[in-house]
DNA sequence: CGTATGCCCTGCGCGC
DNA sequence: TGCGCGCAGGGCATAC
């Protein structure tokens, strides 16, 4: 599940291998992964163009090639990486961008949820989510006041609000659970009920968790790899995500997994007390997690921010 | 507008 | 061992 830290890591690893290269040929093996425009136009526009830059907005990767903007989203299981033409073709390979140094930028996606938009100078056809994307949480413009305004007046759970890309860009299931644990806020709390102090703590925790995950080159939970095929190192530092049944690193209480906003949600019932009158559906812990060493947080919740 | 629901898709865990 | 079922989930369309 690539979220902001994973997408940023892909961006950084692709950058030196892609920027400056001419795109000689685009091979589309699965047309449905080309969202806009039609695959023939997509190919024709791109062939011969030169990659100038790669940027990231939220979970979107933005490749600029002169006036063209190639927008990629990996969704659940998309992989973008550079390899040589001799590398055996992956089972779920959908698009190959042939570069002028003989290398290939490949798009592999087991679940076929992700794919590409190509925008011209007028930027017509931009995916809605990108056009409506909220602030970058690691940029200076993301202040506690900005977060407070995004959450104010909302009845929905703070977890659902944080997953809403129009409110804050780049958070997904893993880092929402981690940020809420860090801030000692129960994920089912109605977003609009957070106090100013809680919002400030959450703001700091979002930045802290994401920045650390970028440092660790992302979380490899199941399939994620960066643009060079390497795993991320953040998994072992996760405090609650995928740790149902294990002791809370801060207090030792058993971490629970419940459903919030139709998402598997991990939290510590002691560090993150439930709001009044909220019934939570327990979700069985994922099997096969036994034997993992329990790491103690460098600082317990409460000393953050 | 805010909020909730279903869909896309594949692999895997589970129950039998 | 093998088979079928249901779940997982980001973003988007759709409904209310």
Coordinates of C-alpha atoms (C1' of nucleotides) in Angstrom, one line a residue:
Chain A
X1 CA 0.0 0.0 0.0
X2 CA 2.1 2.9 -1.1
X3 CA 1.4 6.0 0.9
X4 CA 3.3 9.3 0.9
X5 CA 6.6 7.8 2.3
X6 CA 6.6 5.0 -0.2
X7 CA 5.7 7.2 -3.2
X8 CA 8.4 9.7 -2.2
X9 CA 10.9 6.8 -2.0
X10 CA 9.9 5.6 -5.4
X11 CA 10.3 9.2 -6.7
X12 CA 13.8 9.5 -5.3
X13 CA 14.9 6.1 -6.6
X14 CA 13.5 6.7 -10.0
X15 CA 14.9 10.2 -10.4
X16 CA 18.5 9.5 -11.3
X17 CA 17.6 6.7 -13.6
X18 CA 14.8 8.5 -15.5
X19 CA 15.4 12.2 -15.5
X20 CA 17.3 13.3 -18.7
X21 CA 16.3 10.1 -20.5
X22 CA 14.4 10.2 -23.8
X23 CA 11.3 8.0 -24.0
X24 CA 11.8 6.1 -27.1
X25 CA 8.8 3.8 -27.1
X26 CA 5.8 3.1 -24.9
X27 CA 4.6 -0.4 -24.8
X28 CA 1.1 -0.8 -23.4
X29 CA 0.2 -4.4 -22.5
X30 CA -2.9 -3.6 -20.5
X31 CA -4.9 -0.7 -22.0
X32 CA -7.1 -0.2 -19.0
X33 CA -4.2 1.1 -16.9
X34 CA -4.2 4.1 -19.2
X35 CA -6.9 6.3 -17.8
X36 CA -6.4 9.4 -20.0
X37 CA -6.3 10.0 -22.9
X38 CA -6.9 6.9 -25.1
X39 CA -3.9 4.5 -25.2
X40 CA -3.0 5.4 -28.8
X41 CA -2.8 9.1 -28.1
X42 CA -1.0 8.4 -24.8
X43 CA 1.7 6.5 -26.7
X44 CA 2.0 8.9 -29.6
X45 CA 2.3 12.0 -27.4
X46 CA 5.0 10.4 -25.1
X47 CA 7.2 8.8 -27.7
X48 CA 10.2 11.0 -28.3
X49 CA 9.7 13.2 -25.2
X50 CA 12.4 13.7 -22.6
X51 CA 11.9 13.3 -18.8
X52 CA 12.7 16.7 -17.1
X53 CA 11.7 16.1 -13.6
X54 CA 9.8 13.9 -11.2
X55 CA 7.6 15.4 -8.5
X56 CA 5.2 14.0 -6.0
X57 CA 1.9 15.3 -4.8
X58 CA 0.2 13.2 -2.1
X59 CA 0.4 9.7 -3.5
X60 CA 0.6 10.9 -7.1
X61 CA 3.9 10.8 -9.0
X62 CA 4.2 13.6 -11.6
X63 CA 6.7 13.1 -14.4
X64 CA 7.2 16.2 -16.5
X65 CA 8.4 15.8 -20.1
X66 CA 8.5 19.3 -21.6
X67 CA 4.9 20.5 -21.7
X68 CA 3.6 17.1 -20.9
X69 CA 2.7 15.9 -17.5
X70 CA 2.6 12.1 -16.9
X71 CA 0.6 11.4 -13.7
X72 CA 1.0 8.0 -12.1
X73 CA -0.9 6.5 -9.2
X74 CA 0.1 3.1 -7.7
X75 CA -3.1 2.6 -5.7
X76 CA -2.8 -0.7 -3.8
X77 CA -0.3 -2.8 -5.6
X78 CA 1.3 -0.8 -8.3
X79 CA 5.1 -0.9 -8.8
X80 CA 7.2 1.5 -10.9
X81 CA 10.9 0.6 -11.3
X82 CA 13.7 0.6 -13.8
X83 CA 15.4 -2.5 -14.9
X84 CA 17.2 -3.9 -17.9
X85 CA 15.4 -5.4 -20.9
X86 CA 16.9 -8.8 -20.0
X87 CA 15.0 -9.0 -16.7
X88 CA 12.2 -11.5 -17.1
X89 CA 8.9 -9.9 -17.6
X90 CA 6.8 -9.9 -14.4
X91 CA 3.5 -11.6 -14.3
X92 CA 1.4 -8.5 -13.9
X93 CA 3.4 -6.2 -16.2
X94 CA 1.1 -3.6 -17.8
X95 CA 3.2 -0.8 -19.3
X96 CA 6.9 -0.6 -20.4
X97 CA 8.5 2.8 -21.0
X98 CA 11.6 2.1 -23.1
X99 CA 14.3 4.6 -22.3
X100 CA 17.1 5.8 -24.6
X101 CA 19.8 4.2 -22.5
X102 CA 18.3 0.8 -23.1
X103 CA 16.8 0.5 -19.7
X104 CA 13.1 0.0 -19.1
X105 CA 10.7 1.9 -16.7
X106 CA 8.2 -0.8 -16.0
X107 CA 4.7 -0.6 -14.4
X108 CA 3.6 -3.8 -12.6
X109 CA 0.3 -4.0 -10.8
X110 CA -1.2 -7.2 -9.4
X111 CA -4.6 -5.7 -8.7
X112 CA -4.7 -3.3 -11.7
X113 CA -6.1 -0.5 -9.6
X114 CA -3.4 2.0 -10.5
X115 CA -2.4 3.6 -13.8
X116 CA -1.6 6.7 -15.7
X117 CA -3.0 10.0 -16.9
X118 CA -1.2 12.1 -19.5
X119 CA -1.9 15.8 -19.5
X120 CA -1.0 18.4 -22.1
X121 CA -0.1 22.0 -21.5
X122 CA -3.7 22.9 -20.7
X123 CA -3.8 20.2 -18.0
X124 CA -7.1 18.8 -19.3
X125 CA -8.0 15.4 -18.0
X126 CA -6.4 15.7 -14.6
X127 CA -7.7 13.1 -12.2
X128 CA -10.2 14.6 -9.8
X129 CA -8.3 13.5 -6.8
X130 CA -5.2 15.4 -7.9
X131 CA -7.2 18.5 -8.7
X132 CA -8.8 18.4 -5.3
X133 CA -5.8 17.3 -3.3
X134 CA -5.3 18.8 0.2
X135 CA -2.1 20.3 1.6
X136 CA 1.2 18.4 1.6
X137 CA 1.6 17.4 5.3
X138 CA 5.4 17.8 5.2
X139 CA 5.3 21.3 3.7
X140 CA 5.5 24.5 5.8
X141 CA 2.0 25.4 4.6
X142 CA 0.6 22.5 6.6
X143 CA 0.1 24.2 10.0
X144 CA -1.9 23.2 13.0
X145 CA -4.5 25.8 12.0
X146 CA -4.8 24.2 8.5
X147 CA -5.4 20.8 10.1
X148 CA -7.9 22.3 12.6
X149 CA -9.9 23.9 9.8
X150 CA -9.9 20.6 7.9
X151 CA -11.4 18.7 10.8
X152 CA -13.7 21.4 12.2
X153 CA -17.4 20.7 12.1
X154 CA -17.0 17.2 10.7
X155 CA -19.1 14.4 12.1
X156 CA -17.1 11.6 10.5
X157 CA -14.4 9.8 12.3
X158 CA -11.0 11.4 12.6
X159 CA -9.7 8.3 10.8
X160 CA -12.0 8.8 7.8
X161 CA -11.1 12.5 7.8
X162 CA -7.4 11.8 7.7
X163 CA -7.9 9.2 4.9
X164 CA -9.7 11.9 2.9
X165 CA -7.1 13.1 0.4
X166 CA -8.9 16.4 -0.1
X167 CA -8.2 17.3 3.6
X168 CA -4.6 16.1 3.9
X169 CA -2.6 14.6 1.0
X170 CA -0.7 11.3 1.3
X171 CA -2.0 9.5 4.4
X172 CA -3.2 6.0 4.0
X173 CA -4.3 3.2 6.4
X174 CA -0.8 2.5 7.9
X175 CA 0.2 6.1 8.7
X176 CA -3.2 7.2 9.9
X177 CA -3.2 4.5 12.5
X178 CA 0.4 5.3 13.5
X179 CA -0.3 9.1 13.7
X180 CA -3.4 8.6 15.8
X181 CA -1.5 6.3 18.2
X182 CA 1.3 8.8 18.5
X183 CA -1.2 11.5 19.3
X184 CA -3.2 9.3 21.7
X185 CA -6.4 9.9 19.8
X186 CA -9.0 7.1 19.3
X187 CA -9.6 6.6 15.5
X188 CA -13.4 6.6 15.9
X189 CA -13.5 10.1 17.5
X190 CA -15.7 12.4 15.5
X191 CA -13.2 14.7 13.7
X192 CA -14.9 17.9 14.9
X193 CA -14.7 16.9 18.5
X194 CA -10.9 17.1 18.8
X195 CA -9.6 19.8 21.1
X196 CA -7.2 22.4 20.0
X197 CA -4.5 20.7 22.0
X198 CA -5.3 17.3 20.4
X199 CA -5.2 18.8 16.9
X200 CA -1.8 20.3 17.6
X201 CA -0.6 17.0 18.8
X202 CA -2.0 15.2 15.8
X203 CA -0.4 17.7 13.5
X204 CA 3.0 17.1 15.0
X205 CA 2.5 13.4 14.9
X206 CA 1.4 13.3 11.3
X207 CA 4.6 15.1 10.4
X208 CA 6.8 13.1 12.7
X209 CA 5.5 9.7 11.6
X210 CA 5.7 10.6 7.9
X211 CA 9.1 12.1 8.1
X212 CA 10.5 9.1 9.9
X213 CA 8.9 6.7 7.4
X214 CA 10.5 8.7 4.5
X215 CA 13.8 8.4 6.3
X216 CA 13.3 4.6 6.5
X217 CA 12.4 4.5 2.8
X218 CA 8.8 3.4 3.5
X219 CA 7.1 0.3 4.8
X220 CA 7.2 -3.0 3.0
X221 CA 4.0 -4.6 4.3
X222 CA 3.3 -7.0 1.5
X223 CA 4.4 -6.1 -2.0
X224 CA 5.9 -2.6 -1.8
X225 CA 9.3 -2.1 -3.4
X226 CA 11.0 1.2 -4.4
X227 CA 12.1 2.2 -7.9
X228 CA 15.2 0.0 -7.6
X229 CA 13.3 -3.0 -6.3
X230 CA 14.3 -2.6 -2.7
X231 CA 12.1 -3.0 0.4
X232 CA 11.5 -0.2 2.9
X233 CA 12.7 -0.5 6.5
X234 CA 9.8 1.2 8.3
X235 CA 7.8 -2.0 9.1
X236 CA 9.8 -2.8 12.2
X237 CA 9.2 0.6 13.6
X238 CA 5.4 0.6 13.3
X239 CA 3.9 0.9 16.8
X240 CA 0.3 -0.4 16.2
X241 CA -0.3 -1.2 12.5
X242 CA -0.5 -4.9 11.9
X243 CA 0.3 -5.5 15.6
X244 CA -3.1 -6.6 16.9
X245 CA -2.7 -9.0 19.8
X246 CA 0.7 -7.7 20.6
X247 CA 1.5 -5.5 23.6
X248 CA 1.4 -1.8 23.2
X249 CA 4.9 -0.5 23.0
X250 CA 4.0 2.3 25.4
X251 CA 1.9 0.6 28.1
X252 CA 1.8 -3.1 27.4
X253 CA -2.0 -3.3 26.8
X254 CA -3.0 -5.6 24.0
X255 CA -3.4 -3.7 20.7
X256 CA -6.8 -4.2 19.2
X257 CA -7.9 -4.3 15.6
X258 CA -11.4 -2.9 14.8
X259 CA -13.2 -1.6 11.8
X260 CA -13.4 2.2 11.5
X261 CA -14.4 3.8 8.3
X262 CA -14.6 0.4 6.7
X263 CA -10.9 0.0 7.3
X264 CA -8.9 -2.3 9.4
X265 CA -7.8 -0.1 12.3
X266 CA -5.2 -0.7 15.0
X267 CA -5.0 1.1 18.3
X268 CA -4.2 0.8 21.9
X269 CA -7.4 0.9 24.0
X270 CA -5.5 2.3 27.0
X271 CA -3.4 5.0 25.3
X272 CA -6.3 5.9 22.9
X273 CA -9.5 5.8 25.0
X274 CA -12.7 5.3 23.1
X275 CA -15.2 8.1 22.9
X276 CA -18.5 7.7 24.7
X277 CA -21.1 5.5 23.1
X278 CA -19.1 4.2 20.2
X279 CA -19.4 0.5 19.6
X280 CA -16.6 -1.0 17.6
X281 CA -16.5 -4.2 15.6
X282 CA -13.5 -6.3 16.5
X283 CA -11.5 -7.6 13.6
X284 CA -9.5 -10.8 13.9
X285 CA -5.8 -10.2 14.0
X286 CA -3.9 -11.3 11.0
X287 CA -2.4 -14.7 11.6
X288 CA 1.3 -15.5 11.2
X289 CA 2.6 -12.5 13.2
X290 CA 3.9 -14.5 16.1
X291 CA 7.5 -14.4 17.0
X292 CA 8.1 -10.8 15.9
X293 CA 10.2 -9.0 18.5
X294 CA 8.5 -6.4 20.5
X295 CA 10.2 -3.1 20.2
X296 CA 9.8 -0.4 22.8
X297 CA 9.1 3.1 21.5
X298 CA 12.0 5.5 22.1
X299 CA 9.5 7.8 23.6
X300 CA 6.0 6.8 24.9
X301 CA 2.9 8.7 23.6
X302 CA 2.6 11.9 25.5
X303 CA 6.2 13.0 25.0
X304 CA 5.6 13.6 21.3
X305 CA 5.4 17.1 20.0
Chain B
dC1 C1' -21.7 20.2 0.5
dG2 C1' -20.9 16.2 3.7
dT3 C1' -21.2 11.4 4.2
dA4 C1' -21.8 6.5 3.1
dT5 C1' -21.7 2.7 -0.1
dG6 C1' -20.2 -0.2 -3.8
dC7 C1' -17.0 -1.2 -7.3
dC8 C1' -12.6 -2.2 -9.5
dC9 C1' -9.0 -6.7 -9.0
dT10 C1' -6.1 -10.5 -7.4
dG11 C1' -4.0 -13.4 -4.0
dC12 C1' -4.4 -15.5 0.1
dG13 C1' -6.3 -17.3 4.5
dC14 C1' -9.8 -19.9 6.1
dG15 C1' -13.2 -23.6 6.6
dC16 C1' -14.7 -27.9 5.1
Chain C
dT1 C1' -4.7 -31.9 -0.5
dG2 C1' -8.0 -29.2 -2.8
dC3 C1' -11.7 -26.2 -3.5
dG4 C1' -14.7 -22.1 -3.0
dC5 C1' -15.7 -18.2 -0.4
dG6 C1' -14.8 -13.7 1.6
dC7 C1' -11.7 -10.3 2.7
dA8 C1' -8.2 -6.5 1.9
dG9 C1' -8.0 -1.6 0.2
dG10 C1' -7.4 4.0 -2.7
dG11 C1' -9.9 6.6 -5.3
dC12 C1' -13.9 7.5 -7.7
dA13 C1' -18.8 7.3 -9.1
dT14 C1' -23.1 7.4 -7.3
dA15 C1' -26.8 8.0 -4.0
dC16 C1' -28.9 10.4 -0.3

